[in-house]
Amino acid sequence: MFSIPVVLIAIALGTWQLSRMEWKKEQIALRTDRASASAISFAENYPNEVADPQADEFINVWVEGEFLHDKELIMGARSLDRQLGIQIITPFTLTDGRQILINRGFVPSELKDPVQRPEGQVEGVVKIEGLLRVDGWKGYEFVRPVNDPEDNFWFYTDIKEMSLQTGLSNPVMSIYLDAGPAVNPGGYPLGGQTRIALVNNHLEYVITWYAMALILAVIYFIYHYRPVGKLEDE
């Protein structure tokens, strides 16, 4: 009553991890291919809205327009090479009047105040290259932190709430942009923060669950096995 259900559960979990491993491989390949492709014009390829943000995520695009630095947003709890910091998300007005949020990249905690990095607050029309991203919390729901719009502190991107908080009036794209690795004046924000190479240790889990199922099955067999001679004596 105990062994057989546990063996079946272990086999099921191993099979699930196997499918997760294949999905992770596909995701890494997709991100790598799209991120390494030449950037396409956002204005030309998305003249209206992005019809299917999920399908177009990680496509490399370039946009042209102006940053709205006075509406800068702070996304916290970030680190880079063991250095604590934040990421800067800035609304960007495209030359056609539409607006899109751009994650400009990492900034050390001591440079949180834009006054400390004036060179990076580029003015005028600029051309930015980056990857299309879908907003929302990417982890498990039960550990999702709560954004704090009042203090302008965000743990994850929420385009609707961020747009309301900054008072953006023009149409805001339902997808945002992770800025590429191009160096900003003064060095910060530091772009190119998109996770491309995901951790893929699912093979270890596959081996673990299948091994548990096999070991338990062997123990079950040994425990119940009786040699023919012994059965006759009994």
PDB file of C-alpha atoms in Angstrom:
ATOM      1  CA  MET A   1       0.000   0.000   0.000  1.00  0.00           C
ATOM      2  CA  PHE A   2       2.932   2.330   0.628  1.00  0.00           C
ATOM      3  CA  SER A   3       5.679   1.224  -1.772  1.00  0.00           C
ATOM      4  CA  ILE A   4       3.782   1.008  -5.047  1.00  0.00           C
ATOM      5  CA  PRO A   5       2.181   4.519  -4.837  1.00  0.00           C
ATOM      6  CA  VAL A   6       5.559   6.031  -3.872  1.00  0.00           C
ATOM      7  CA  VAL A   7       7.292   4.294  -6.795  1.00  0.00           C
ATOM      8  CA  LEU A   8       4.641   5.611  -9.175  1.00  0.00           C
ATOM      9  CA  ILE A   9       4.932   9.137  -7.738  1.00  0.00           C
ATOM     10  CA  ALA A  10       8.732   9.073  -8.087  1.00  0.00           C
ATOM     11  CA  ILE A  11       8.443   7.919 -11.705  1.00  0.00           C
ATOM     12  CA  ALA A  12       5.893  10.673 -12.406  1.00  0.00           C
ATOM     13  CA  LEU A  13       8.139  13.340 -10.867  1.00  0.00           C
ATOM     14  CA  GLY A  14      11.129  12.090 -12.856  1.00  0.00           C
ATOM     15  CA  THR A  15       9.111  12.208 -16.063  1.00  0.00           C
ATOM     16  CA  TRP A  16       7.921  15.746 -15.237  1.00  0.00           C
ATOM     17  CA  GLN A  17      11.512  16.868 -14.645  1.00  0.00           C
ATOM     18  CA  LEU A  18      12.452  15.305 -17.973  1.00  0.00           C
ATOM     19  CA  SER A  19       9.860  17.435 -19.757  1.00  0.00           C
ATOM     20  CA  ARG A  20      11.040  20.506 -17.805  1.00  0.00           C
ATOM     21  CA  MET A  21      14.598  19.823 -18.920  1.00  0.00           C
ATOM     22  CA  GLU A  22      13.574  19.756 -22.584  1.00  0.00           C
ATOM     23  CA  TRP A  23      11.508  22.937 -22.132  1.00  0.00           C
ATOM     24  CA  LYS A  24      14.496  24.681 -20.516  1.00  0.00           C
ATOM     25  CA  LYS A  25      16.749  23.653 -23.422  1.00  0.00           C
ATOM     26  CA  GLU A  26      14.240  25.076 -25.904  1.00  0.00           C
ATOM     27  CA  GLN A  27      14.034  28.318 -23.920  1.00  0.00           C
ATOM     28  CA  ILE A  28      17.808  28.735 -23.831  1.00  0.00           C
ATOM     29  CA  ALA A  29      18.063  28.071 -27.573  1.00  0.00           C
ATOM     30  CA  LEU A  30      15.223  30.515 -28.326  1.00  0.00           C
ATOM     31  CA  ARG A  31      16.700  33.269 -26.169  1.00  0.00           C
ATOM     32  CA  THR A  32      20.174  32.758 -27.596  1.00  0.00           C
ATOM     33  CA  ASP A  33      18.986  32.820 -31.215  1.00  0.00           C
ATOM     34  CA  ARG A  34      16.791  35.894 -30.791  1.00  0.00           C
ATOM     35  CA  ALA A  35      19.259  37.862 -28.683  1.00  0.00           C
ATOM     36  CA  SER A  36      22.113  37.223 -31.117  1.00  0.00           C
ATOM     37  CA  ALA A  37      20.084  38.149 -34.221  1.00  0.00           C
ATOM     38  CA  SER A  38      20.400  41.568 -35.817  1.00  0.00           C
ATOM     39  CA  ALA A  39      18.061  44.152 -34.329  1.00  0.00           C
ATOM     40  CA  ILE A  40      14.937  45.010 -36.323  1.00  0.00           C
ATOM     41  CA  SER A  41      13.044  48.297 -36.318  1.00  0.00           C
ATOM     42  CA  PHE A  42      10.305  48.307 -33.691  1.00  0.00           C
ATOM     43  CA  ALA A  43       8.396  51.084 -35.467  1.00  0.00           C
ATOM     44  CA  GLU A  44       8.347  49.219 -38.782  1.00  0.00           C
ATOM     45  CA  ASN A  45       7.571  45.751 -37.432  1.00  0.00           C
ATOM     46  CA  TYR A  46       5.119  46.836 -34.724  1.00  0.00           C
ATOM     47  CA  PRO A  47       3.331  49.903 -36.131  1.00  0.00           C
ATOM     48  CA  ASN A  48       0.407  49.435 -33.758  1.00  0.00           C
ATOM     49  CA  GLU A  49       0.511  47.067 -30.782  1.00  0.00           C
ATOM     50  CA  VAL A  50       2.402  43.829 -30.212  1.00  0.00           C
ATOM     51  CA  ALA A  51      -0.292  41.286 -31.063  1.00  0.00           C
ATOM     52  CA  ASP A  52       1.192  38.379 -29.096  1.00  0.00           C
ATOM     53  CA  PRO A  53       3.798  39.547 -26.550  1.00  0.00           C
ATOM     54  CA  GLN A  54       4.514  36.006 -25.334  1.00  0.00           C
ATOM     55  CA  ALA A  55       5.338  34.813 -28.851  1.00  0.00           C
ATOM     56  CA  ASP A  56       7.610  37.795 -29.591  1.00  0.00           C
ATOM     57  CA  GLU A  57       9.500  37.916 -26.290  1.00  0.00           C
ATOM     58  CA  PHE A  58      13.312  38.237 -26.571  1.00  0.00           C
ATOM     59  CA  ILE A  59      13.200  39.505 -30.170  1.00  0.00           C
ATOM     60  CA  ASN A  60      16.012  42.005 -30.673  1.00  0.00           C
ATOM     61  CA  VAL A  61      14.684  45.421 -31.766  1.00  0.00           C
ATOM     62  CA  TRP A  62      15.796  49.035 -31.915  1.00  0.00           C
ATOM     63  CA  VAL A  63      13.721  52.071 -31.041  1.00  0.00           C
ATOM     64  CA  GLU A  64      14.243  55.774 -31.575  1.00  0.00           C
ATOM     65  CA  GLY A  65      12.931  58.572 -29.383  1.00  0.00           C
ATOM     66  CA  GLU A  66      13.515  60.358 -26.075  1.00  0.00           C
ATOM     67  CA  PHE A  67      13.784  59.245 -22.455  1.00  0.00           C
ATOM     68  CA  LEU A  68      11.478  60.756 -19.839  1.00  0.00           C
ATOM     69  CA  HIS A  69      14.040  60.844 -17.049  1.00  0.00           C
ATOM     70  CA  ASP A  70      11.749  62.713 -14.665  1.00  0.00           C
ATOM     71  CA  LYS A  71       9.518  59.601 -14.605  1.00  0.00           C
ATOM     72  CA  GLU A  72      12.311  57.150 -13.772  1.00  0.00           C
ATOM     73  CA  LEU A  73      11.267  53.967 -11.941  1.00  0.00           C
ATOM     74  CA  ILE A  74      13.310  51.895  -9.497  1.00  0.00           C
ATOM     75  CA  MET A  75      13.320  48.088  -9.550  1.00  0.00           C
ATOM     76  CA  GLY A  76      15.058  46.777  -6.483  1.00  0.00           C
ATOM     77  CA  ALA A  77      16.632  43.737  -4.909  1.00  0.00           C
ATOM     78  CA  ARG A  78      19.156  43.295  -7.701  1.00  0.00           C
ATOM     79  CA  SER A  79      22.824  42.350  -7.663  1.00  0.00           C
ATOM     80  CA  LEU A  80      25.628  42.118 -10.197  1.00  0.00           C
ATOM     81  CA  ASP A  81      28.944  40.415  -9.497  1.00  0.00           C
ATOM     82  CA  ARG A  82      28.102  40.426  -5.761  1.00  0.00           C
ATOM     83  CA  GLN A  83      27.434  44.149  -5.851  1.00  0.00           C
ATOM     84  CA  LEU A  84      24.060  45.214  -4.486  1.00  0.00           C
ATOM     85  CA  GLY A  85      22.020  47.635  -6.543  1.00  0.00           C
ATOM     86  CA  ILE A  86      18.890  48.377  -8.504  1.00  0.00           C
ATOM     87  CA  GLN A  87      17.683  48.462 -12.078  1.00  0.00           C
ATOM     88  CA  ILE A  88      16.438  51.613 -13.756  1.00  0.00           C
ATOM     89  CA  ILE A  89      13.224  51.563 -15.794  1.00  0.00           C
ATOM     90  CA  THR A  90      12.570  54.721 -17.779  1.00  0.00           C
ATOM     91  CA  PRO A  91       9.569  55.617 -19.963  1.00  0.00           C
ATOM     92  CA  PHE A  92      10.584  56.322 -23.543  1.00  0.00           C
ATOM     93  CA  THR A  93       8.618  58.341 -26.101  1.00  0.00           C
ATOM     94  CA  LEU A  94       8.995  56.937 -29.605  1.00  0.00           C
ATOM     95  CA  THR A  95       9.259  59.298 -32.560  1.00  0.00           C
ATOM     96  CA  ASP A  96       5.720  58.319 -33.581  1.00  0.00           C
ATOM     97  CA  GLY A  97       4.348  59.449 -30.187  1.00  0.00           C
ATOM     98  CA  ARG A  98       3.832  56.056 -28.598  1.00  0.00           C
ATOM     99  CA  GLN A  99       5.508  55.232 -25.321  1.00  0.00           C
ATOM    100  CA  ILE A 100       7.332  52.164 -24.070  1.00  0.00           C
ATOM    101  CA  LEU A 101       9.083  51.314 -20.811  1.00  0.00           C
ATOM    102  CA  ILE A 102      12.788  50.538 -21.071  1.00  0.00           C
ATOM    103  CA  ASN A 103      14.793  48.684 -18.451  1.00  0.00           C
ATOM    104  CA  ARG A 104      18.064  50.556 -18.880  1.00  0.00           C
ATOM    105  CA  GLY A 105      20.003  48.189 -16.628  1.00  0.00           C
ATOM    106  CA  PHE A 106      21.900  47.906 -13.364  1.00  0.00           C
ATOM    107  CA  VAL A 107      22.995  50.741 -11.089  1.00  0.00           C
ATOM    108  CA  PRO A 108      24.893  50.304  -7.779  1.00  0.00           C
ATOM    109  CA  SER A 109      22.921  51.262  -4.679  1.00  0.00           C
ATOM    110  CA  GLU A 110      25.070  54.327  -4.052  1.00  0.00           C
ATOM    111  CA  LEU A 111      24.094  55.684  -7.492  1.00  0.00           C
ATOM    112  CA  LYS A 112      20.350  55.252  -6.989  1.00  0.00           C
ATOM    113  CA  ASP A 113      19.855  59.034  -7.077  1.00  0.00           C
ATOM    114  CA  PRO A 114      20.122  60.164 -10.739  1.00  0.00           C
ATOM    115  CA  VAL A 115      22.021  63.238  -9.516  1.00  0.00           C
ATOM    116  CA  GLN A 116      24.945  60.867  -8.882  1.00  0.00           C
ATOM    117  CA  ARG A 117      25.013  59.725 -12.535  1.00  0.00           C
ATOM    118  CA  PRO A 118      24.214  62.806 -14.651  1.00  0.00           C
ATOM    119  CA  GLU A 119      26.159  61.576 -17.688  1.00  0.00           C
ATOM    120  CA  GLY A 120      23.798  58.618 -18.045  1.00  0.00           C
ATOM    121  CA  GLN A 121      20.699  60.823 -18.202  1.00  0.00           C
ATOM    122  CA  VAL A 122      21.056  61.272 -21.943  1.00  0.00           C
ATOM    123  CA  GLU A 123      18.891  63.961 -23.511  1.00  0.00           C
ATOM    124  CA  GLY A 124      17.408  64.378 -26.970  1.00  0.00           C
ATOM    125  CA  VAL A 125      16.572  61.784 -29.595  1.00  0.00           C
ATOM    126  CA  VAL A 126      18.534  58.548 -29.170  1.00  0.00           C
ATOM    127  CA  LYS A 127      18.528  55.090 -30.709  1.00  0.00           C
ATOM    128  CA  ILE A 128      18.267  52.192 -28.242  1.00  0.00           C
ATOM    129  CA  GLU A 129      18.678  48.505 -28.992  1.00  0.00           C
ATOM    130  CA  GLY A 130      17.241  45.826 -26.734  1.00  0.00           C
ATOM    131  CA  LEU A 131      15.087  42.741 -26.265  1.00  0.00           C
ATOM    132  CA  LEU A 132      11.298  42.694 -26.043  1.00  0.00           C
ATOM    133  CA  ARG A 133      10.068  41.470 -22.663  1.00  0.00           C
ATOM    134  CA  VAL A 134       6.733  40.511 -21.122  1.00  0.00           C
ATOM    135  CA  ASP A 135       5.924  42.053 -17.754  1.00  0.00           C
ATOM    136  CA  GLY A 136       4.726  40.311 -14.606  1.00  0.00           C
ATOM    137  CA  TRP A 137       6.179  38.167 -11.837  1.00  0.00           C
ATOM    138  CA  LYS A 138       8.192  35.262 -13.266  1.00  0.00           C
ATOM    139  CA  GLY A 139       8.489  33.132 -10.109  1.00  0.00           C
ATOM    140  CA  TYR A 140       6.120  31.152  -7.914  1.00  0.00           C
ATOM    141  CA  GLU A 141       3.012  33.050  -6.849  1.00  0.00           C
ATOM    142  CA  PHE A 142       3.320  32.171  -3.161  1.00  0.00           C
ATOM    143  CA  VAL A 143       6.657  34.027  -2.935  1.00  0.00           C
ATOM    144  CA  ARG A 144       5.686  37.014  -5.069  1.00  0.00           C
ATOM    145  CA  PRO A 145       6.678  40.259  -3.299  1.00  0.00           C
ATOM    146  CA  VAL A 146       4.421  43.307  -3.267  1.00  0.00           C
ATOM    147  CA  ASN A 147       5.379  46.326  -5.372  1.00  0.00           C
ATOM    148  CA  ASP A 148       5.372  49.689  -3.615  1.00  0.00           C
ATOM    149  CA  PRO A 149       4.211  52.293  -6.171  1.00  0.00           C
ATOM    150  CA  GLU A 150       3.950  55.055  -3.574  1.00  0.00           C
ATOM    151  CA  ASP A 151       7.679  54.829  -2.806  1.00  0.00           C
ATOM    152  CA  ASN A 152       8.535  54.076  -6.437  1.00  0.00           C
ATOM    153  CA  PHE A 153      10.049  50.714  -5.542  1.00  0.00           C
ATOM    154  CA  TRP A 154       9.239  47.721  -7.706  1.00  0.00           C
ATOM    155  CA  PHE A 155      10.209  44.074  -7.425  1.00  0.00           C
ATOM    156  CA  TYR A 156       8.906  43.184 -10.879  1.00  0.00           C
ATOM    157  CA  THR A 157       7.599  45.052 -13.908  1.00  0.00           C
ATOM    158  CA  ASP A 158       3.915  45.901 -14.026  1.00  0.00           C
ATOM    159  CA  ILE A 159       3.369  48.057 -17.105  1.00  0.00           C
ATOM    160  CA  LYS A 160      -0.165  49.115 -16.211  1.00  0.00           C
ATOM    161  CA  GLU A 161       0.660  50.158 -12.641  1.00  0.00           C
ATOM    162  CA  MET A 162       3.943  51.780 -13.644  1.00  0.00           C
ATOM    163  CA  SER A 163       2.204  53.791 -16.357  1.00  0.00           C
ATOM    164  CA  LEU A 164      -0.429  54.995 -13.898  1.00  0.00           C
ATOM    165  CA  GLN A 165       2.180  55.894 -11.311  1.00  0.00           C
ATOM    166  CA  THR A 166       4.226  57.974 -13.762  1.00  0.00           C
ATOM    167  CA  GLY A 167       1.159  59.620 -15.294  1.00  0.00           C
ATOM    168  CA  LEU A 168       1.889  58.580 -18.871  1.00  0.00           C
ATOM    169  CA  SER A 169      -0.864  59.882 -21.138  1.00  0.00           C
ATOM    170  CA  ASN A 170       0.014  58.478 -24.557  1.00  0.00           C
ATOM    171  CA  PRO A 171      -0.600  54.817 -25.481  1.00  0.00           C
ATOM    172  CA  VAL A 172       1.931  52.656 -23.613  1.00  0.00           C
ATOM    173  CA  MET A 173       3.097  49.444 -25.270  1.00  0.00           C
ATOM    174  CA  SER A 174       1.983  46.228 -23.565  1.00  0.00           C
ATOM    175  CA  ILE A 175       5.551  44.960 -23.807  1.00  0.00           C
ATOM    176  CA  TYR A 176       8.709  46.555 -22.450  1.00  0.00           C
ATOM    177  CA  LEU A 177      12.348  46.615 -23.530  1.00  0.00           C
ATOM    178  CA  ASP A 178      15.485  45.299 -21.829  1.00  0.00           C
ATOM    179  CA  ALA A 179      18.260  47.586 -23.039  1.00  0.00           C
ATOM    180  CA  GLY A 180      21.197  45.851 -24.704  1.00  0.00           C
ATOM    181  CA  PRO A 181      24.865  45.941 -23.611  1.00  0.00           C
ATOM    182  CA  ALA A 182      25.708  49.246 -25.351  1.00  0.00           C
ATOM    183  CA  VAL A 183      27.674  51.409 -22.910  1.00  0.00           C
ATOM    184  CA  ASN A 184      25.880  54.458 -21.524  1.00  0.00           C
ATOM    185  CA  PRO A 185      27.740  57.733 -20.931  1.00  0.00           C
ATOM    186  CA  GLY A 186      29.340  57.557 -17.501  1.00  0.00           C
ATOM    187  CA  GLY A 187      29.022  53.756 -17.484  1.00  0.00           C
ATOM    188  CA  TYR A 188      25.616  53.560 -15.801  1.00  0.00           C
ATOM    189  CA  PRO A 189      22.984  52.233 -16.089  1.00  0.00           C
ATOM    190  CA  LEU A 190      24.706  49.037 -17.168  1.00  0.00           C
ATOM    191  CA  GLY A 191      22.552  47.354 -19.832  1.00  0.00           C
ATOM    192  CA  GLY A 192      22.512  43.800 -21.107  1.00  0.00           C
ATOM    193  CA  GLN A 193      20.962  42.344 -17.930  1.00  0.00           C
ATOM    194  CA  THR A 194      18.567  39.910 -19.627  1.00  0.00           C
ATOM    195  CA  ARG A 195      19.009  36.332 -18.453  1.00  0.00           C
ATOM    196  CA  ILE A 196      19.806  34.305 -21.546  1.00  0.00           C
ATOM    197  CA  ALA A 197      21.694  31.278 -20.170  1.00  0.00           C
ATOM    198  CA  LEU A 198      19.203  29.793 -17.716  1.00  0.00           C
ATOM    199  CA  VAL A 199      20.293  27.324 -15.053  1.00  0.00           C
ATOM    200  CA  ASN A 200      19.387  23.848 -16.264  1.00  0.00           C
ATOM    201  CA  ASN A 201      19.990  21.219 -13.573  1.00  0.00           C
ATOM    202  CA  HIS A 202      16.854  19.190 -14.284  1.00  0.00           C
ATOM    203  CA  LEU A 203      18.914  16.163 -15.364  1.00  0.00           C
ATOM    204  CA  GLU A 204      20.070  15.783 -11.762  1.00  0.00           C
ATOM    205  CA  TYR A 205      16.449  15.761 -10.608  1.00  0.00           C
ATOM    206  CA  VAL A 206      15.513  13.226 -13.298  1.00  0.00           C
ATOM    207  CA  ILE A 207      18.264  10.877 -12.143  1.00  0.00           C
ATOM    208  CA  THR A 208      17.343  11.400  -8.484  1.00  0.00           C
ATOM    209  CA  TRP A 209      13.633  10.595  -8.868  1.00  0.00           C
ATOM    210  CA  TYR A 210      14.150   7.630 -11.201  1.00  0.00           C
ATOM    211  CA  ALA A 211      16.860   6.273  -8.887  1.00  0.00           C
ATOM    212  CA  MET A 212      14.533   6.559  -5.893  1.00  0.00           C
ATOM    213  CA  ALA A 213      11.840   4.670  -7.784  1.00  0.00           C
ATOM    214  CA  LEU A 214      14.299   1.939  -8.785  1.00  0.00           C
ATOM    215  CA  ILE A 215      15.792   1.591  -5.302  1.00  0.00           C
ATOM    216  CA  LEU A 216      12.374   1.357  -3.661  1.00  0.00           C
ATOM    217  CA  ALA A 217      11.234  -1.208  -6.225  1.00  0.00           C
ATOM    218  CA  VAL A 218      14.343  -3.327  -5.574  1.00  0.00           C
ATOM    219  CA  ILE A 219      13.829  -3.097  -1.802  1.00  0.00           C
ATOM    220  CA  TYR A 220      10.191  -4.079  -2.250  1.00  0.00           C
ATOM    221  CA  PHE A 221      11.208  -7.108  -4.352  1.00  0.00           C
ATOM    222  CA  ILE A 222      13.928  -8.249  -1.928  1.00  0.00           C
ATOM    223  CA  TYR A 223      11.619  -7.888   1.051  1.00  0.00           C
ATOM    224  CA  HIS A 224       8.906 -10.046  -0.518  1.00  0.00           C
ATOM    225  CA  TYR A 225      11.111 -12.499  -2.396  1.00  0.00           C
ATOM    226  CA  ARG A 226      11.141 -16.079  -1.054  1.00  0.00           C
ATOM    227  CA  PRO A 227      13.294 -18.814  -2.665  1.00  0.00           C
ATOM    228  CA  VAL A 228      11.331 -21.819  -3.968  1.00  0.00           C
ATOM    229  CA  GLY A 229      13.068 -24.199  -1.533  1.00  0.00           C
ATOM    230  CA  LYS A 230      12.150 -22.067   1.433  1.00  0.00           C
ATOM    231  CA  LEU A 231       8.515 -21.870   0.325  1.00  0.00           C
ATOM    232  CA  GLU A 232       8.406 -25.716   0.172  1.00  0.00           C
ATOM    233  CA  ASP A 233       9.879 -26.000   3.691  1.00  0.00           C
ATOM    234  CA  GLU A 234       7.225 -23.637   4.983  1.00  0.00           C
TER     235      GLU A 234
END
